[in-house]
Short mmCIF file of C-alpha atoms and ligand atoms in Angstrom, two decimals:
data_model
loop_
_atom_site.label_atom_id
_atom_site.label_comp_id
_atom_site.label_asym_id
_atom_site.label_seq_id
_atom_site.Cartn_x
_atom_site.Cartn_y
_atom_site.Cartn_z
CA MET A 597 3.99 25.06 -98.81
CA THR A 598 6.15 23.53 -96.09
CA LYS A 599 4.18 23.07 -92.87
CA PRO A 600 5.59 25.45 -90.20
CA SER A 601 7.84 23.50 -87.88
CA PRO A 602 8.07 24.07 -84.13
CA ARG A 603 11.70 23.02 -84.11
CA PRO A 604 14.76 24.56 -85.80
CA ARG A 605 15.53 22.99 -89.15
CA ILE A 606 19.05 21.69 -89.66
CA LEU A 607 20.90 20.61 -92.78
CA VAL A 608 23.67 18.02 -92.47
CA THR A 609 25.64 18.22 -95.70
CA ARG A 610 27.43 14.86 -95.50
CA ALA A 611 26.87 11.43 -93.98
CA ILE A 612 27.60 11.31 -90.27
CA PHE A 613 27.73 8.79 -87.40
CA PRO A 614 24.25 7.34 -86.69
CA GLU A 615 24.49 8.37 -83.02
CA VAL A 616 25.25 11.95 -84.07
CA ALA A 617 22.28 11.97 -86.46
CA GLN A 618 20.13 10.49 -83.69
CA ARG A 619 21.16 13.20 -81.21
CA LEU A 620 20.42 15.91 -83.76
CA SER A 621 17.00 14.50 -84.48
CA GLU A 622 16.13 14.60 -80.78
CA HIS A 623 16.33 18.41 -80.93
CA PHE A 624 15.84 19.45 -84.53
CA ASP A 625 14.06 18.69 -87.78
CA VAL A 626 16.95 17.30 -89.76
CA GLU A 627 17.54 17.01 -93.47
CA SER A 628 20.64 14.92 -93.94
CA ASN A 629 22.80 13.68 -96.75
CA ALA A 630 22.67 10.12 -95.44
CA THR A 631 23.80 8.61 -98.74
CA ASP A 632 26.81 10.95 -98.79
CA GLU A 633 26.23 12.25 -102.29
CA ASP A 634 28.42 15.06 -103.57
CA TRP A 635 26.12 18.06 -103.31
CA SER A 636 27.13 20.99 -105.49
CA ALA A 637 27.36 24.49 -104.02
CA GLU A 638 24.06 25.25 -105.77
CA GLU A 639 22.39 22.24 -104.23
CA ILE A 640 23.65 23.12 -100.75
CA ALA A 641 22.38 26.70 -101.17
CA ARG A 642 19.00 25.42 -102.32
CA ARG A 643 18.66 22.97 -99.42
CA LEU A 644 19.80 25.61 -96.90
CA GLN A 645 17.17 28.15 -97.94
CA ASP A 646 14.64 27.12 -95.29
CA LYS A 647 17.13 25.99 -92.63
CA THR A 648 18.03 27.59 -89.31
CA GLY A 649 21.35 25.83 -88.94
CA ALA A 650 23.81 23.60 -90.71
CA LEU A 651 26.28 20.96 -89.65
CA THR A 652 29.13 21.52 -92.07
CA PHE A 653 32.38 19.69 -92.77
CA GLY A 654 34.88 22.43 -93.59
CA LEU A 655 34.19 22.05 -97.30
CA GLU A 656 31.04 24.09 -97.99
CA ARG A 657 31.72 27.68 -99.00
CA ILE A 658 29.59 29.92 -96.75
CA ASP A 659 29.81 33.43 -98.20
CA ALA A 660 27.72 36.53 -98.88
CA ALA A 661 26.12 35.09 -102.03
CA LEU A 662 24.93 31.97 -100.21
CA LEU A 663 23.81 33.89 -97.12
CA ALA A 664 21.67 36.22 -99.24
CA ARG A 665 19.68 33.14 -100.28
CA CYS A 666 19.26 31.75 -96.75
CA PRO A 667 17.37 34.36 -94.71
CA GLN A 668 16.57 31.99 -91.84
CA LEU A 669 20.08 30.69 -91.34
CA LYS A 670 21.58 31.48 -87.94
CA ILE A 671 24.50 29.13 -87.47
CA CYS A 672 26.91 26.98 -89.47
CA ALA A 673 28.73 24.50 -87.23
CA ASN A 674 31.86 22.99 -88.78
CA MET A 675 32.85 19.63 -87.35
CA THR A 676 36.43 20.55 -88.28
CA VAL A 677 38.90 22.81 -86.52
CA GLY A 678 39.75 24.49 -89.85
CA TYR A 679 37.20 27.04 -91.03
CA ASN A 680 38.62 28.48 -94.22
CA ASN A 681 35.30 27.54 -95.88
CA PHE A 682 33.65 30.36 -93.89
CA ASP A 683 33.72 34.00 -94.92
CA LEU A 684 33.46 35.00 -91.27
CA GLU A 685 33.10 38.70 -91.98
CA ALA A 686 30.19 38.14 -94.39
CA MET A 687 28.64 35.80 -91.81
CA ARG A 688 29.07 38.39 -89.04
CA VAL A 689 27.43 41.10 -91.14
CA CYS A 690 24.53 38.76 -91.98
CA GLY A 691 24.17 37.67 -88.38
CA VAL A 692 25.16 34.06 -88.97
CA LEU A 693 27.36 32.45 -86.34
CA GLY A 694 30.23 30.20 -87.41
CA THR A 695 31.62 27.60 -85.03
CA ASN A 696 34.46 25.10 -85.36
CA ALA A 697 35.64 22.03 -83.44
CA PRO A 698 38.97 22.76 -81.73
CA ASP A 699 40.76 20.82 -78.95
CA VAL A 700 39.01 17.47 -79.35
CA LEU A 701 41.31 16.56 -82.26
CA THR A 702 44.58 18.06 -81.03
CA GLU A 703 46.39 14.98 -79.73
CA THR A 704 45.09 12.66 -82.47
CA THR A 705 46.22 15.09 -85.17
CA ALA A 706 49.61 15.51 -83.49
CA ASP A 707 49.97 11.69 -83.43
CA PHE A 708 49.35 11.66 -87.16
CA GLY A 709 51.82 14.49 -87.78
CA PHE A 710 54.40 12.33 -86.11
CA ALA A 711 53.32 9.21 -88.01
CA LEU A 712 53.73 11.10 -91.27
CA LEU A 713 57.10 12.46 -90.19
CA MET A 714 58.32 8.97 -89.28
CA ALA A 715 56.94 7.40 -92.46
CA THR A 716 58.54 10.10 -94.58
CA ALA A 717 61.93 10.26 -92.89
CA ARG A 718 62.22 6.46 -92.69
CA ARG A 719 60.75 5.82 -96.14
CA VAL A 720 58.07 3.47 -94.84
CA THR A 721 55.60 3.59 -97.73
CA GLU A 722 58.26 3.70 -100.44
CA SER A 723 59.91 0.56 -99.07
CA GLU A 724 56.55 -1.18 -98.66
CA HIS A 725 55.71 -0.52 -102.32
CA PHE A 726 59.11 -2.01 -103.23
CA LEU A 727 58.40 -5.12 -101.18
CA ARG A 728 54.85 -5.56 -102.50
CA ALA A 729 56.15 -5.25 -106.05
CA GLY A 730 58.32 -8.32 -105.40
CA LYS A 731 61.55 -6.35 -105.78
CA TRP A 732 63.07 -7.38 -102.45
CA THR A 733 65.49 -10.15 -103.32
CA ARG A 734 68.42 -9.46 -100.97
CA TRP A 735 69.51 -7.33 -98.03
CA GLN A 736 71.77 -4.38 -98.82
CA TYR A 737 73.53 -2.18 -96.32
CA GLU A 738 72.14 1.08 -97.72
CA MET A 739 68.72 -0.13 -98.70
CA PHE A 740 66.08 2.53 -97.99
CA SER A 741 68.35 4.49 -95.67
CA GLY A 742 66.40 7.44 -94.43
CA ALA A 743 66.91 10.47 -92.22
CA GLU A 744 67.40 10.34 -88.46
CA VAL A 745 64.41 11.51 -86.44
CA HIS A 746 65.54 11.21 -82.80
CA GLY A 747 68.02 13.89 -81.85
CA SER A 748 67.43 15.90 -85.04
CA THR A 749 65.95 19.40 -85.34
CA LEU A 750 62.23 19.82 -85.95
CA GLY A 751 61.00 23.17 -87.29
CA ILE A 752 57.29 23.79 -86.70
CA ILE A 753 55.54 26.54 -88.64
CA GLY A 754 52.27 27.38 -86.87
CA MET A 755 52.45 26.92 -83.11
CA GLY A 756 48.80 26.63 -82.12
CA ARG A 757 47.49 23.77 -80.03
CA ILE A 758 48.41 21.07 -82.57
CA GLY A 759 51.87 22.54 -83.17
CA GLN A 760 52.48 22.55 -79.42
CA ALA A 761 51.33 18.91 -79.09
CA ILE A 762 53.77 17.95 -81.85
CA ALA A 763 56.56 19.90 -80.15
CA ARG A 764 56.03 17.97 -76.90
CA ARG A 765 56.18 14.64 -78.70
CA ALA A 766 59.37 15.72 -80.47
CA ALA A 767 61.17 17.14 -77.45
CA PHE A 768 60.16 14.66 -74.76
CA GLY A 769 59.61 11.52 -76.83
CA PHE A 770 62.35 11.80 -79.44
CA GLY A 771 64.92 14.10 -77.85
CA MET A 772 64.63 16.51 -80.77
CA GLN A 773 65.56 20.18 -80.75
CA VAL A 774 62.39 22.08 -81.56
CA VAL A 775 62.36 25.48 -83.23
CA TYR A 776 59.13 27.16 -84.23
CA HIS A 777 57.82 30.11 -86.15
CA ASN A 778 54.41 31.64 -85.55
CA ARG A 779 52.60 34.95 -86.10
CA SER A 780 53.04 35.64 -82.42
CA ARG A 781 55.58 34.23 -80.02
CA LEU A 782 54.34 31.92 -77.24
CA ASP A 783 54.76 33.12 -73.70
CA ALA A 784 57.81 31.86 -71.84
CA THR A 785 55.89 29.27 -69.81
CA LEU A 786 54.39 27.66 -72.91
CA GLU A 787 57.75 27.73 -74.68
CA ALA A 788 59.32 25.93 -71.73
CA ASP A 789 56.41 23.48 -71.60
CA CYS A 790 56.98 22.61 -75.28
CA ARG A 791 60.78 22.93 -75.01
CA ALA A 792 60.61 24.99 -78.20
CA ARG A 793 62.67 28.00 -79.32
CA TYR A 794 61.20 30.83 -81.40
CA VAL A 795 63.13 31.66 -84.59
CA GLY A 796 62.53 33.59 -87.82
CA LYS A 797 61.06 31.64 -90.74
CA GLU A 798 64.28 31.81 -92.74
CA GLU A 799 66.41 30.49 -89.89
CA LEU A 800 63.90 27.69 -89.32
CA LEU A 801 63.97 26.63 -92.96
CA LYS A 802 67.77 26.73 -93.11
CA THR A 803 68.40 24.79 -89.91
CA ALA A 804 65.58 22.26 -89.52
CA ASP A 805 66.06 18.62 -90.49
CA HIS A 806 62.30 18.24 -90.64
CA VAL A 807 59.82 21.03 -91.28
CA MET A 808 56.22 20.53 -90.09
CA LEU A 809 53.42 22.82 -91.30
CA VAL A 810 50.51 23.32 -88.91
CA VAL A 811 49.44 26.82 -89.89
CA PRO A 812 45.76 27.61 -90.66
CA TYR A 813 44.93 28.50 -94.25
CA SER A 814 44.24 32.13 -95.10
CA LYS A 815 45.11 34.56 -97.90
CA GLU A 816 48.23 35.42 -95.87
CA SER A 817 49.36 31.81 -95.42
CA HIS A 818 48.72 30.86 -99.08
CA HIS A 819 51.94 29.28 -100.42
CA THR A 820 53.82 29.71 -97.14
CA MET A 821 56.09 27.14 -98.79
CA GLY A 822 56.80 28.08 -102.38
CA ALA A 823 59.89 27.63 -104.56
CA ALA A 824 61.86 30.32 -102.67
CA GLU A 825 61.17 28.78 -99.26
CA LEU A 826 61.86 25.23 -100.47
CA ALA A 827 65.20 26.47 -101.79
CA LEU A 828 66.20 27.50 -98.25
CA MET A 829 65.72 23.98 -96.85
CA LYS A 830 68.61 21.55 -96.43
CA PRO A 831 68.87 19.02 -99.28
CA THR A 832 68.58 16.29 -96.63
CA ALA A 833 65.46 17.77 -95.03
CA THR A 834 61.86 16.58 -95.10
CA LEU A 835 58.67 18.65 -95.29
CA ILE A 836 55.42 17.56 -93.65
CA ASN A 837 52.07 19.26 -94.35
CA ILE A 838 49.12 18.35 -92.10
CA ALA A 839 47.64 21.87 -92.25
CA ARG A 840 45.72 22.68 -95.42
CA GLY A 841 46.16 22.43 -99.14
CA GLY A 842 47.35 25.73 -100.55
CA ILE A 843 49.85 26.30 -97.73
CA VAL A 844 52.36 24.56 -100.01
CA ASP A 845 52.81 25.29 -103.70
CA ASP A 846 52.39 21.65 -104.75
CA ALA A 847 53.88 22.14 -108.22
CA ALA A 848 57.00 23.76 -106.76
CA LEU A 849 57.25 20.99 -104.15
CA ALA A 850 56.97 18.25 -106.77
CA ALA A 851 59.81 19.87 -108.73
CA ALA A 852 61.98 20.13 -105.60
CA LEU A 853 61.33 16.47 -104.78
CA ARG A 854 61.99 15.33 -108.34
CA ASP A 855 65.30 17.24 -108.47
CA LYS A 856 66.22 16.01 -104.95
CA ARG A 857 66.52 19.59 -103.73
CA ILE A 858 64.91 18.31 -100.54
CA ALA A 859 64.96 14.67 -99.46
CA ALA A 860 61.28 13.87 -99.02
CA ALA A 861 57.84 15.12 -98.12
CA GLY A 862 54.77 13.81 -96.30
CA LEU A 863 51.46 15.34 -97.34
CA ASP A 864 48.02 14.83 -95.86
CA VAL A 865 46.46 17.85 -97.60
CA PHE A 866 46.61 19.14 -101.17
CA GLU A 867 45.79 22.18 -103.26
CA GLY A 868 42.42 21.46 -104.89
CA GLU A 869 41.95 18.16 -103.02
CA PRO A 870 40.72 15.50 -103.53
CA ARG A 871 42.59 16.12 -106.77
CA VAL A 872 46.34 15.59 -106.28
CA HIS A 873 48.88 17.33 -108.49
CA PRO A 874 49.99 14.72 -111.05
CA ASP A 875 53.66 15.67 -110.57
CA LEU A 876 53.39 14.62 -106.91
CA LEU A 877 52.00 11.25 -107.94
CA ALA A 878 55.00 10.79 -110.22
CA VAL A 879 57.70 11.09 -107.54
CA SER A 880 58.55 8.31 -105.09
CA ASN A 881 60.03 10.40 -102.26
CA VAL A 882 56.68 11.60 -101.02
CA VAL A 883 54.19 9.96 -98.66
CA LEU A 884 50.61 10.84 -99.63
CA THR A 885 47.54 10.39 -97.42
CA PRO A 886 43.94 11.54 -98.06
CA HIS A 887 43.40 14.20 -95.35
CA ILE A 888 43.13 11.75 -92.45
CA ALA A 889 45.14 13.44 -89.69
CA SER A 890 42.18 13.55 -87.30
CA ALA A 891 40.69 10.27 -88.47
CA THR A 892 40.18 7.98 -85.51
CA VAL A 893 36.63 6.91 -84.77
CA GLY A 894 36.73 8.44 -81.29
CA THR A 895 38.08 11.77 -82.45
CA ARG A 896 35.85 12.14 -85.50
CA ARG A 897 32.86 11.32 -83.30
CA ALA A 898 33.98 13.89 -80.72
CA MET A 899 34.38 16.51 -83.47
CA ALA A 900 30.87 15.84 -84.77
CA MET A 901 29.41 15.87 -81.25
CA LEU A 902 31.04 19.24 -80.60
CA ALA A 903 29.37 20.59 -83.74
CA VAL A 904 26.06 19.27 -82.38
CA ASP A 905 26.80 20.89 -78.98
CA ASN A 906 27.26 24.17 -80.85
CA LEU A 907 23.95 23.82 -82.69
CA ILE A 908 22.04 22.89 -79.53
CA GLY A 909 23.85 25.50 -77.44
CA TYR A 910 23.20 28.34 -79.84
CA LEU A 911 19.79 27.56 -81.26
CA LEU A 912 18.18 26.27 -78.05
CA HIS A 913 20.07 28.13 -75.30
CA GLY A 914 21.56 31.18 -77.02
CA LYS A 915 25.22 30.27 -76.46
CA ALA A 916 27.58 28.25 -78.64
CA VAL A 917 30.52 26.37 -77.13
CA THR A 918 33.20 27.36 -79.65
CA PRO A 919 31.98 30.45 -81.56
CA LEU A 920 34.24 32.08 -84.14
CA ASN A 921 32.53 35.38 -84.90
CA ALA A 922 30.29 36.14 -81.94
CA ASP A 923 31.80 39.62 -81.45
CA GLY A 924 29.70 42.22 -83.25
CA LEU A 925 27.39 39.60 -84.75
CA ALA A 926 24.51 41.38 -86.52
CA ALA A 927 20.95 41.09 -85.24
CA ARG A 928 19.51 38.39 -87.49
CA ALA A 929 21.22 35.71 -85.43
CA THR A 930 19.20 36.37 -82.28
CA PRO A 931 18.65 32.74 -81.35
CA SER A 932 15.16 31.37 -81.28
CA ALA A 933 13.83 27.85 -81.24
CA SER A 934 11.55 28.31 -84.23
C1 LIG B 2329 40.19 19.86 -89.51
O1 LIG B 2329 39.54 19.59 -88.50
O2 LIG B 2329 40.30 21.01 -89.94
C2 LIG B 2329 40.84 18.73 -90.20
O3 LIG B 2329 41.67 19.16 -91.21
C3 LIG B 2329 39.78 17.78 -90.75
O4 LIG B 2329 39.25 18.32 -91.88
#
């Protein structure tokens, strides 16, 4: 029998900054995965059974089956902005609050979107591999010629906060024309602030020199870029995905890159990651990074601290900072400190 605890019990499913763990332990009884083992879904469910809250990392599937096994659970706090690991409706019905970590990563992620765009358009990693392999023996006028970035047209699909931060960099820093496509059009003031013009998806794909994907993952956005969409892009264009795996059909993209139907791609996220489609590994005109768009120490720490703010806010004071499904949340989630 576990001794009854006066403090909420929290599970941290991955290793985290020591100062974040320390802050959690000041308020909660914490079980943490300090050695960063890969816990299976079954193991997470088992460890969550007696917990009131969880600090999650955007990877743990929180759905009806898991919730049925965790009667005391009241909140899952993702330290990521993405929350496609949550079945928010099932959580709402069960009275479990989901929270994410928006805003604190916006500018850092936009920086990385631009880094990936530059590396892809200007063939940075491909040329570095060439140099490291000892193949650079002489200068040639066309060697590793890439695509122009300044003054070109950037098409952004998904114009949330990160999309807007990328648009500002493009328009004001690089003199690019920015077109965007989004579920809903931005208001005129925001459009002017981002110097971005709303267009249909097809027009965007046909006219952009660089296409940047920043759309959240959902059933609706699955394979936003499949073979048909890739076929609309200019053969000289590049595609950048910093959103989520599954937004792009990776097999179709690898074929388009191999056949030079588009010039190049930069990918930070993959379908089924950390596995990467072998056909992508086989082509040289793609820059591949392991889901690091928000990875600076300051930003990752701020993301984790926001998740902690959500746990403290909700479990100790009844109000989370960035709730996702507070509207109509069922009764079980009535916060309590025990
Ligand atoms: C996010 O916050 O969703 C980033 O993709 C990091 O996982």
